[in-house]
Tab-separated table of C-alpha atoms in Angstrom:
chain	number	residue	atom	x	y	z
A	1	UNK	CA	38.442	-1.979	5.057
A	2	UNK	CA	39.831	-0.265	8.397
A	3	UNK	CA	37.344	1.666	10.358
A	4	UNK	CA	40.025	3.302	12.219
A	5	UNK	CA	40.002	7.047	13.405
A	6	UNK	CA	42.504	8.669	11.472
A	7	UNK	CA	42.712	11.320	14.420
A	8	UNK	CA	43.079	8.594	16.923
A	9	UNK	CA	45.883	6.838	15.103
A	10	UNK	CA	47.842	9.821	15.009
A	11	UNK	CA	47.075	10.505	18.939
A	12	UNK	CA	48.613	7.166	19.044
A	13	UNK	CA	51.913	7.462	17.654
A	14	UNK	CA	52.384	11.389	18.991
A	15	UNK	CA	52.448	9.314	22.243
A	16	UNK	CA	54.396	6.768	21.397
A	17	UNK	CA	56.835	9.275	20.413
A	18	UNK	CA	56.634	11.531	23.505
A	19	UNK	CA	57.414	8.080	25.404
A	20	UNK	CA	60.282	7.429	22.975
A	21	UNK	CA	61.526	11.021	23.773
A	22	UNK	CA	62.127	10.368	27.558
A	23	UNK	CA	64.638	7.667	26.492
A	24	UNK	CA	66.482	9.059	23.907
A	25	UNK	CA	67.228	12.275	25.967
A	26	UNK	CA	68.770	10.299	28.490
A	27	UNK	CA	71.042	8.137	26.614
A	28	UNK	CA	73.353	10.988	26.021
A	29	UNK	CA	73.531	11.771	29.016
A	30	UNK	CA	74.162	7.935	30.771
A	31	UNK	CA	76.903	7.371	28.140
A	32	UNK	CA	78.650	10.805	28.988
A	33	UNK	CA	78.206	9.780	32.588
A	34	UNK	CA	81.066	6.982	32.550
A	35	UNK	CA	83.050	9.592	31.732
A	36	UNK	CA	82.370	12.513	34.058
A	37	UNK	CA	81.892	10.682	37.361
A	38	UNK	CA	81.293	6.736	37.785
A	39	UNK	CA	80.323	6.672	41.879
A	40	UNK	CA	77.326	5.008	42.773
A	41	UNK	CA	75.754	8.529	44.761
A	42	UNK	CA	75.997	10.281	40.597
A	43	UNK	CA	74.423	7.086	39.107
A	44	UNK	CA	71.588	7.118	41.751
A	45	UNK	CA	71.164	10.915	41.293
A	46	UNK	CA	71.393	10.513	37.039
A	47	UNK	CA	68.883	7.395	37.834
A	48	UNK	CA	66.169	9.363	39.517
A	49	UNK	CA	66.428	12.558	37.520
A	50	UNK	CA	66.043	9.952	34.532
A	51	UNK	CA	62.654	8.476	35.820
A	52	UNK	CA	61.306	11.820	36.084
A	53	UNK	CA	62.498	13.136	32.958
A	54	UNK	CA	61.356	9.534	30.917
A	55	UNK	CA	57.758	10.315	32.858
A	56	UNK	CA	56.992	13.940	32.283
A	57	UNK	CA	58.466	13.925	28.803
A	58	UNK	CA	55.819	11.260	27.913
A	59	UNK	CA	53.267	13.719	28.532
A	60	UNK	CA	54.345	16.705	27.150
A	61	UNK	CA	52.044	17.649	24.736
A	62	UNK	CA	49.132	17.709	27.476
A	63	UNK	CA	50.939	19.525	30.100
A	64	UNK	CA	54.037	21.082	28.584
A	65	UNK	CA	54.471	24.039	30.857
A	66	UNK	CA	54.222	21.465	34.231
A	67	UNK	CA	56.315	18.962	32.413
A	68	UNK	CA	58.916	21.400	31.946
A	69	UNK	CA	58.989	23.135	35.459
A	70	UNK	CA	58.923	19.809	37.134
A	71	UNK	CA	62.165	18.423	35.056
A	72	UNK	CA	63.790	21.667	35.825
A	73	UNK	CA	63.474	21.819	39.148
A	74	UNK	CA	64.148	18.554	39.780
A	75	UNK	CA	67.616	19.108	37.432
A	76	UNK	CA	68.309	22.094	39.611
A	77	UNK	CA	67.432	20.103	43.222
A	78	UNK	CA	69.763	16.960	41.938
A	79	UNK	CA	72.644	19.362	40.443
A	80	UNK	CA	73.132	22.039	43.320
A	81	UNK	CA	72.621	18.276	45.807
A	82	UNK	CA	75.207	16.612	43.843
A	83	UNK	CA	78.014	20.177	44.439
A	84	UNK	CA	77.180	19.735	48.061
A	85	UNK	CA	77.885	16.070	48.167
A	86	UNK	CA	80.864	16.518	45.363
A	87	UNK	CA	78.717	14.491	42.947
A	88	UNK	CA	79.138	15.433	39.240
A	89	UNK	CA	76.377	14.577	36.656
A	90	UNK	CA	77.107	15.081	32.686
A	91	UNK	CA	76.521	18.092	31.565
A	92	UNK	CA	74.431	16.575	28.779
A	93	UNK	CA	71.455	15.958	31.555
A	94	UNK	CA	70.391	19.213	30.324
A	95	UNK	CA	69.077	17.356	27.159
A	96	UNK	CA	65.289	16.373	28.650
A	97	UNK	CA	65.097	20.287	29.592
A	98	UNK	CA	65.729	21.013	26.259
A	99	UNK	CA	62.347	18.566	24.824
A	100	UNK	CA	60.547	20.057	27.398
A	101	UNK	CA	60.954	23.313	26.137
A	102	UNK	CA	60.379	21.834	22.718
A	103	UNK	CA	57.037	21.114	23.976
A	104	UNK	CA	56.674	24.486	25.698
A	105	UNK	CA	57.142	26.290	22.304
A	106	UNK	CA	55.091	24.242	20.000
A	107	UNK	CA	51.822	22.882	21.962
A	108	UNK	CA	51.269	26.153	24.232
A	109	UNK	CA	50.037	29.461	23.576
A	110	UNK	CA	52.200	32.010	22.252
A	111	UNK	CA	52.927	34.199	25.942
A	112	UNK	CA	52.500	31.241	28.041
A	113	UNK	CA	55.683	30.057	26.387
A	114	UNK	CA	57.177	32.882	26.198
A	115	UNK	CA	56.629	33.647	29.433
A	116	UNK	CA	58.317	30.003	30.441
A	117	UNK	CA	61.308	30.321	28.125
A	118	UNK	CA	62.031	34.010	30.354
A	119	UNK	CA	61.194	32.386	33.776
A	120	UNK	CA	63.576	29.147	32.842
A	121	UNK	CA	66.421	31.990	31.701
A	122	UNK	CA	65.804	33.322	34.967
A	123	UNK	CA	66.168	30.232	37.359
A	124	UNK	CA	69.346	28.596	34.885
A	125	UNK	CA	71.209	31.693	35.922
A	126	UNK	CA	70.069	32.152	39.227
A	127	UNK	CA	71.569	28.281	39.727
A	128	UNK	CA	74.766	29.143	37.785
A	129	UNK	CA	75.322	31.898	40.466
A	130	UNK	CA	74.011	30.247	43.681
A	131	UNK	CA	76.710	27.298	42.258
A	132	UNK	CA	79.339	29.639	42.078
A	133	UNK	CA	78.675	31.343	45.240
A	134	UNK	CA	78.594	28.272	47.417
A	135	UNK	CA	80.605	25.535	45.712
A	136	UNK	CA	84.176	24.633	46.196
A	137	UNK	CA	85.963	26.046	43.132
A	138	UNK	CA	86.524	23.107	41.648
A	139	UNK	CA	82.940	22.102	41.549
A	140	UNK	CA	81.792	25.456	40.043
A	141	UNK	CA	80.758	25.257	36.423
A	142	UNK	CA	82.367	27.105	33.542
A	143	UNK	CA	82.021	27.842	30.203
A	144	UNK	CA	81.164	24.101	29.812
A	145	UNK	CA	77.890	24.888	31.368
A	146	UNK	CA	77.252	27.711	28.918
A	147	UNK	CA	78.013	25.568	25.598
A	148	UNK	CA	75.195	22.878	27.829
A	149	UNK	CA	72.769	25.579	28.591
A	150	UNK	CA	72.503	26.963	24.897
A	151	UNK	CA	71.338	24.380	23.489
A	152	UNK	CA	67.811	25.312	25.103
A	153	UNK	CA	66.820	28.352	23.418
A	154	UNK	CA	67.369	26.761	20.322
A	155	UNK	CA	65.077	23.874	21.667
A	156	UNK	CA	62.177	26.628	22.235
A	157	UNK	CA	62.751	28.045	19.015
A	158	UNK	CA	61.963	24.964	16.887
A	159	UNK	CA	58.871	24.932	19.106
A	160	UNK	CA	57.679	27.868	18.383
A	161	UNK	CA	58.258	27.155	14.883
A	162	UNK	CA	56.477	24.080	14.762
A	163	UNK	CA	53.517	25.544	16.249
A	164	UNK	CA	53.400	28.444	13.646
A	165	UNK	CA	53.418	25.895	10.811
A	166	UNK	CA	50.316	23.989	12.766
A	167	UNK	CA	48.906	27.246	13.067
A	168	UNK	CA	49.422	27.688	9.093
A	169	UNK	CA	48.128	24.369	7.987
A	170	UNK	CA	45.279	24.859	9.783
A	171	UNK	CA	44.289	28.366	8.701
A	172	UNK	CA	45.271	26.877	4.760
A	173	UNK	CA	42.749	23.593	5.606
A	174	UNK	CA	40.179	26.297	7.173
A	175	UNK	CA	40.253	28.180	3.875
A	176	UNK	CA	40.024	25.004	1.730
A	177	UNK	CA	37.078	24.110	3.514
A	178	UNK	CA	35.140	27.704	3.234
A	179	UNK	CA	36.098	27.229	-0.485
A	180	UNK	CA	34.422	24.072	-0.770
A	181	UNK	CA	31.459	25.245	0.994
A	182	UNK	CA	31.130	28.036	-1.247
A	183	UNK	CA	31.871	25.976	-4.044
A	184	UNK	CA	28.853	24.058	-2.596
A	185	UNK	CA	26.543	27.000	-2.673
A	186	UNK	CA	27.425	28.192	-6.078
A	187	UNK	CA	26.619	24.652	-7.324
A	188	UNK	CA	23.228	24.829	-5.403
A	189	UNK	CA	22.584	28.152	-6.803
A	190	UNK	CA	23.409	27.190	-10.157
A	191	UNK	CA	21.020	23.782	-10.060
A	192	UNK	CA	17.909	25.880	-8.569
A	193	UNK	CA	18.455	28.802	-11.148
A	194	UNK	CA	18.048	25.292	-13.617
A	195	UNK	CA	15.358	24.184	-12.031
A	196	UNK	CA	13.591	27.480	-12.364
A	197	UNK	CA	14.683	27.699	-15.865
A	198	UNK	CA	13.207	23.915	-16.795
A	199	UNK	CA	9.980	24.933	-14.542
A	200	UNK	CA	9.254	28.352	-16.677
A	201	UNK	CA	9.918	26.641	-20.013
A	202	UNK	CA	7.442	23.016	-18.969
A	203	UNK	CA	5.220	25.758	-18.266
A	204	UNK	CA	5.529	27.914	-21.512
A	205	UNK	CA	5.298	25.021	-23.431
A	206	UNK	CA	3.177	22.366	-21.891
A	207	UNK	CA	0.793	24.079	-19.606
A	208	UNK	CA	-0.936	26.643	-21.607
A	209	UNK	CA	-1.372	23.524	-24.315
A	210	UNK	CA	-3.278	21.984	-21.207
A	211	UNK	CA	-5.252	24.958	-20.695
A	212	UNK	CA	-5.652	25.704	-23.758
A	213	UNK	CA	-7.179	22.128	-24.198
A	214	UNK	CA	-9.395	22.424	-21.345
A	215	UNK	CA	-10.749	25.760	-22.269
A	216	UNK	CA	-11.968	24.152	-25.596
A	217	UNK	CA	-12.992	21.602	-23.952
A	218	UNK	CA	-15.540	23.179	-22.026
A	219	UNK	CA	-16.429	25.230	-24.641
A	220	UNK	CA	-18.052	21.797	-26.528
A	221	UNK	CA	-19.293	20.911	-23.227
A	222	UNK	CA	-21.148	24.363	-23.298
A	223	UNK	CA	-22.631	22.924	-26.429
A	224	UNK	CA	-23.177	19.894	-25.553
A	225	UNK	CA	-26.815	20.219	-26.928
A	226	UNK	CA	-25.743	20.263	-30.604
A	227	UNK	CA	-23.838	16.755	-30.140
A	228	UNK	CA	-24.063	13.286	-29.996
A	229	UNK	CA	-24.349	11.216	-26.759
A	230	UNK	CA	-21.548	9.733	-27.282
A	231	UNK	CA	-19.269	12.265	-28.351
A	232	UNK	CA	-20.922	14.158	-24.860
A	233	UNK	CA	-19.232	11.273	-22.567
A	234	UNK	CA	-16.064	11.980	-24.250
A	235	UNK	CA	-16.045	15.538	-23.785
A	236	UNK	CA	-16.686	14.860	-20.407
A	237	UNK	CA	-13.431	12.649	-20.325
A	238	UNK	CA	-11.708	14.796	-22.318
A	239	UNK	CA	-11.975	18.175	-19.826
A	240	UNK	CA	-11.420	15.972	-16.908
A	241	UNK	CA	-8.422	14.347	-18.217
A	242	UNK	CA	-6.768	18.026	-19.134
A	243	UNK	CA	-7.921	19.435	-15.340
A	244	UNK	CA	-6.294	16.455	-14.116
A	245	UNK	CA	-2.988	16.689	-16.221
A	246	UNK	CA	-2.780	20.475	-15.410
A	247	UNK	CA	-2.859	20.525	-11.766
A	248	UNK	CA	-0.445	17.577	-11.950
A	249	UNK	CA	1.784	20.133	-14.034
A	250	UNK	CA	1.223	22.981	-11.566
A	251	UNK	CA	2.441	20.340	-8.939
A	252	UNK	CA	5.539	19.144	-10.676
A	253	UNK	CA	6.567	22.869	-11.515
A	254	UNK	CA	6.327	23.993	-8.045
A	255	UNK	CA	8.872	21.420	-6.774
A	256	UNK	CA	10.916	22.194	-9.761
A	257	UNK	CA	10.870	26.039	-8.265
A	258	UNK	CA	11.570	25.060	-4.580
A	259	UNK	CA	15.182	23.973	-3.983
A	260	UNK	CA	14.071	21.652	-1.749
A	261	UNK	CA	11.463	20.354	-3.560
A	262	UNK	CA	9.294	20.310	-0.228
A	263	UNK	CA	5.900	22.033	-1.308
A	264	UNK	CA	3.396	19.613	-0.741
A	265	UNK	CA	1.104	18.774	-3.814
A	266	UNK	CA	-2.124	20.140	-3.786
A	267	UNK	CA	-4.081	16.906	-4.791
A	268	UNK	CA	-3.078	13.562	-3.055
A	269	UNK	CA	-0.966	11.477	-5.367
A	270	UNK	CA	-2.749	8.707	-7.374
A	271	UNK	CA	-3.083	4.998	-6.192
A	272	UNK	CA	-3.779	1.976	-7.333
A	273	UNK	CA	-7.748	2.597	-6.307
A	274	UNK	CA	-7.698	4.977	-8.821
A	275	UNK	CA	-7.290	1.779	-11.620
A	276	UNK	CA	-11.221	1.084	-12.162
A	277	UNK	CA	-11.567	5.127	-13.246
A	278	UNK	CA	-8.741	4.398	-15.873
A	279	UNK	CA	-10.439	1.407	-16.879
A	280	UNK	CA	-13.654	3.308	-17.039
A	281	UNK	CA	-12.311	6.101	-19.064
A	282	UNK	CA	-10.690	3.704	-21.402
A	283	UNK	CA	-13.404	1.731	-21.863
A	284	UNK	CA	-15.242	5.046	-22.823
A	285	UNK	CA	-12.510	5.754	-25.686
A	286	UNK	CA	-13.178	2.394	-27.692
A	287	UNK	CA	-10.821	-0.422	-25.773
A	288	UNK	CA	-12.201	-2.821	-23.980
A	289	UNK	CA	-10.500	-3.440	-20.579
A	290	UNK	CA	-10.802	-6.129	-18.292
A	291	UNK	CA	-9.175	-5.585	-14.796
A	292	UNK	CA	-8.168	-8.001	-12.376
A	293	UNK	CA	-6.580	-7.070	-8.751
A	294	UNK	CA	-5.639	-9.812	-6.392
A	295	UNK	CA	-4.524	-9.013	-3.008
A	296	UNK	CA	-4.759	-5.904	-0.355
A	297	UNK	CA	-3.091	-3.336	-2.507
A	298	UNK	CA	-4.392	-0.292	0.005
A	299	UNK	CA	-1.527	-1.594	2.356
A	300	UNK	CA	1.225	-1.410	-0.162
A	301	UNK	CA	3.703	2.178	0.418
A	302	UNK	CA	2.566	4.873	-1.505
A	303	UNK	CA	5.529	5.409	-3.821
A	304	UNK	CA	4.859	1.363	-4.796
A	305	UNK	CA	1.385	2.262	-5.528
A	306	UNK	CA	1.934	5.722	-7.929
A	307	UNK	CA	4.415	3.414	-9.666
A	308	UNK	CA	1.747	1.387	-10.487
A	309	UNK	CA	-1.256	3.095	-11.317
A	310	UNK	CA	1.789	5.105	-13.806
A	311	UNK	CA	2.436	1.782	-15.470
A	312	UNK	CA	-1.072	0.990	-16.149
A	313	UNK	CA	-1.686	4.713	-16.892
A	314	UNK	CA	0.965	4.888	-19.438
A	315	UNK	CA	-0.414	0.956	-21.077
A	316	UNK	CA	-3.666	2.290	-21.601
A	317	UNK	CA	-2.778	5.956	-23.512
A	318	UNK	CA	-0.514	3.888	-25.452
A	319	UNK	CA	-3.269	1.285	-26.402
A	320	UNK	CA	-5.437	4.617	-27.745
A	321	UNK	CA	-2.774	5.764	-29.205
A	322	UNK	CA	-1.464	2.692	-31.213
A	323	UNK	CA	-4.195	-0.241	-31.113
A	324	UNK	CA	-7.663	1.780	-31.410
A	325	UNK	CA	-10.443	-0.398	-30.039
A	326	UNK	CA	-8.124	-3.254	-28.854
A	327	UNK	CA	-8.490	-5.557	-25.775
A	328	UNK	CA	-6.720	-4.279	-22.947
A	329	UNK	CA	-6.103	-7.219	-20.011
A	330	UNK	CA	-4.594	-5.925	-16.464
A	331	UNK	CA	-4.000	-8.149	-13.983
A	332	UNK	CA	-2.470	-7.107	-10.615
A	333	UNK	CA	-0.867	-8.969	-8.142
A	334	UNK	CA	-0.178	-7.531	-4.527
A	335	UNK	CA	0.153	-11.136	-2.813
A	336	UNK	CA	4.037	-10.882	-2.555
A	337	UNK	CA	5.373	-7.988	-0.796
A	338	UNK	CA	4.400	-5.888	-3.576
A	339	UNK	CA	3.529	-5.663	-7.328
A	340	UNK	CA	3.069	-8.089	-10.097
A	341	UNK	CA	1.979	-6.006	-12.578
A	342	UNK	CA	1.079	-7.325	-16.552
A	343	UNK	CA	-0.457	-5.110	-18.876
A	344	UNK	CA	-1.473	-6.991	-22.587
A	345	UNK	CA	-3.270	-5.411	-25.302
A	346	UNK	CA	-4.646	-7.281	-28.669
A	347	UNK	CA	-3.998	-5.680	-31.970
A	348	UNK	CA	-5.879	-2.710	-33.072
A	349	UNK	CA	-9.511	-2.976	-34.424
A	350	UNK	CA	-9.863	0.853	-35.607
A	351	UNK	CA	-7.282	2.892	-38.005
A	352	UNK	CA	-3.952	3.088	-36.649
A	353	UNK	CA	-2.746	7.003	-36.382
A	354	UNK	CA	0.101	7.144	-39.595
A	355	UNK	CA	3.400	8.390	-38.376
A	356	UNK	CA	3.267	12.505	-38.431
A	357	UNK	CA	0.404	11.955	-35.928
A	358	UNK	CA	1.167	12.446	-32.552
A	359	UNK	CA	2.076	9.363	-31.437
A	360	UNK	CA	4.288	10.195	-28.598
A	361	UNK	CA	8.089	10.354	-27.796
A	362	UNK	CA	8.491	7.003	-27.163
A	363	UNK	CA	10.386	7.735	-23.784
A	364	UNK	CA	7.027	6.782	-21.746
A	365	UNK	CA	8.137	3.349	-21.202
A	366	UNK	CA	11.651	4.093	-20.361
A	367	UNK	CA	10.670	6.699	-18.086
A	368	UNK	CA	8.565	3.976	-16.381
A	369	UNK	CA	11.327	1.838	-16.329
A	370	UNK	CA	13.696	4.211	-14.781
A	371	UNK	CA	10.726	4.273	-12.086
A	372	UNK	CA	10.598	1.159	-11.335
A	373	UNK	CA	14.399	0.067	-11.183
A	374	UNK	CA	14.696	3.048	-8.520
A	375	UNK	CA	12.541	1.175	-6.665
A	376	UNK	CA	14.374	-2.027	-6.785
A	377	UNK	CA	12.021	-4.087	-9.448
A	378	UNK	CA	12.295	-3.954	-12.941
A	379	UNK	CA	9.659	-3.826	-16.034
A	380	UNK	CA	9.655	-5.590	-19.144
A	381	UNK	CA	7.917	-4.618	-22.901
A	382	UNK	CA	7.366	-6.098	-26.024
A	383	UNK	CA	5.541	-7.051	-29.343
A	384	UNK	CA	3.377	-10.149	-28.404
A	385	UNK	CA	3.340	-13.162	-31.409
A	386	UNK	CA	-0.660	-11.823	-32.194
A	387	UNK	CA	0.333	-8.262	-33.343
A	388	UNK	CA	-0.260	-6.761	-29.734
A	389	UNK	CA	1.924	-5.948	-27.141
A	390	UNK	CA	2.495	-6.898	-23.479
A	391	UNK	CA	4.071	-4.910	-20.507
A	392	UNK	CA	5.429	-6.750	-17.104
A	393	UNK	CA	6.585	-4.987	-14.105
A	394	UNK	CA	7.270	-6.355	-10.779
A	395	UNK	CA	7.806	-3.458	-7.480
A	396	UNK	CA	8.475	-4.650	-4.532
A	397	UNK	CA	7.288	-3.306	-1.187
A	398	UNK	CA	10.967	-2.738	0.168
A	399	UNK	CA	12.056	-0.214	2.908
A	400	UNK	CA	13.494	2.557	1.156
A	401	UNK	CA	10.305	2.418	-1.105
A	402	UNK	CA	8.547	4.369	1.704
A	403	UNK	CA	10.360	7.263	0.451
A	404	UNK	CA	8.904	10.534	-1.166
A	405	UNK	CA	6.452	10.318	-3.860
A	406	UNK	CA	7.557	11.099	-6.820
């Protein structure tokens, strides 16, 4: 694919043309030539009036007001020179005059040029009458002159009407781009009125349950007393696992309300050190864990690590909620530049929770997945040949996965 500047490429051929321009003004002008005079002092004059009309043309659309009062002087030096020595150019050397006022009308500002079309008015007439004041009569020009000469106003006026239609796109491309930036803001607008809307309904319907949950919670832990030990320790679990889960909430709702989603959370993001206290509170709800971690995973990126301690997070409520008092073995592997992550449980030991329990949406694991492709790995799940189930992931450690937490 070209990398070319599509600005610079037109540049380019505007100069290319502007050189072009030089020569095809002239050619007129050297083929009339043959037949107005053919002596070697009119070629030499039509010769050097060429080179300077070929070189300023070529950079008329930087200087067009210079370009065109150095060709028209120089016109006006060679023509009233040429009377004195009875030298006759073609009329038609008028022609480079004319694309210099081109230029004058459609690449400078609206006065200067008209301010140059009056001023070269001005000095064609003053040489018309200078010519016929001091030239022999045959050398004066006529009305021949005057059918050369108008060809120049008509010259300025397709400048000026070139620039105007410049000036037109430009205002039409201006207004396109305001309406895409407004276009732009409404869909902004639009997406954080969303995000509001998502925010106030997670918190209508998910964090009161979560408070609600903690308040009763506490309220058994206030009567702790009346129960067993063991039902105690999972009170315990139970209120910290709902304080935990609500200020994650109150978190994730307060970067769905910023349209930036910069606030900062107000608890540090979990990490893989945070594995033996799942472990621990599984163990405390009747599965068995065993957890093995190979390598330094404290160096991995933080985004690597939340994926992580999500995967094994996600394992273990599902081994509650589906294989009651089965084996759960983790081993981790932070060797490679990153995670090697498998999660297997056993089949369940207790009474499996019939089907209008609440056994979840089933999206946990595809959620997770979603995680942990965005991060350039990929995760695995699926009925082992023993009646449990097994979960793989690998996450590797790459660049972009020292993004934002998630």
């Amino acid at each position: 694919m070209s990398s070319r500047n599509p600005t610079t490429g037109r540049a380019a051929l505007g100069a290319a043309a502007d050189r072009a321009a030089g020569l095809v003004a002239m050619v007129p002008a050297v083929i009339d030539q043959a037949t107005t005079d053919t002596s070697a002092a009119a070629w030499a004059a039509l010769a050097g009036y060429g080179v300077v009309a070929a070189a300023g043309l070529a950079v008329r659309r930087h200087r067009p007001l210079a370009v065109f009062g150095v060709i028209l002087a120089v016109l006006a030096v060679v023509e009233v020179a040429g009377a004195a020595a009875e030298v006759k150019l073609s009329g038609l050397a008028v022609l480079p005059v004319g694309f210099a006022l081109y230029a004058v009308g459609a690449y400078s500002p609206r006065r200067r040029s008209i301010a140059a079309g009056v001023l070269g008015g001005v000095l064609i007439a003053g040489g018309l009458l200078v010519n016929h004041l001091t030239a022999a009569e045959e050398w004066r020009g006529g009305s021949d002159v005057l059918a050369y000469v108008a060809v120049l106003p008509v010259a300025w006026s397709l400048g000026v009407a070139a620039h105007s239609r410049r000036a037109l796109l430009a205002a039409a491309e201006g207004r396109a781009a305001d309406a895409r930036a407004h276009q732009h803001l409404l869909a902004e607008q639009a997406a954080a009125a969303e995000r509001v809307r998502i925010a106030r309904d997670m918190h209508d319907v998910v964090a009161h349950s979560l408070t609600l949950l903690v308040v009763h919670a506490e309220t058994l832990r206030a009567r702790s007393d009346r129960l067993p030990p063991w039902a105690r320790t999972g009170v315990d679990d139970l209120a910290a696992a709902g304080r935990q889960a609500t200020a994650e909430m109150r978190d994730l709702l307060g970067v769905l309300r910023d349209d930036t989603g910069g606030i900062a959370p107000r608890s540090p993001a979990p990490t893989l050190a945070g594995l033996d206290e799942l472990a621990d509170t599984a163990r405390r709800s009747g599965n068995p864990v065993t957890l093995a971690v190979t390598g330094p995973a404290g160096r991995l990126p933080r985004p690597v690590q939340l994926a992580g301690y999500r995967v094994v997070q996600e394992c273990l409520s599902n081994a509650r909620r589906h294989a009651p008092g089965a084996d759960v073995d983790i081993r981790l592997d932070t060797g490679a530049p990153g995670i090697d992550l498998e999660i297997t449980s056993g089949p369940p030991r207790g009474p499996v929770p019939g089907p209008d329990s609440a056994a979840g949406s089933g999206l946990g694991l595809a959620g997770l997945a979603e995680r942990v492709i965005a991060l350039g790995g990929h995760l695995s799940a699926g009925p082992t040949a023993g009646g449990g189930f097994r979960v793989a992931a690998t996450i590797p450690a790459t660049e972009g996965s020292h993004g934002a937490l998630w």
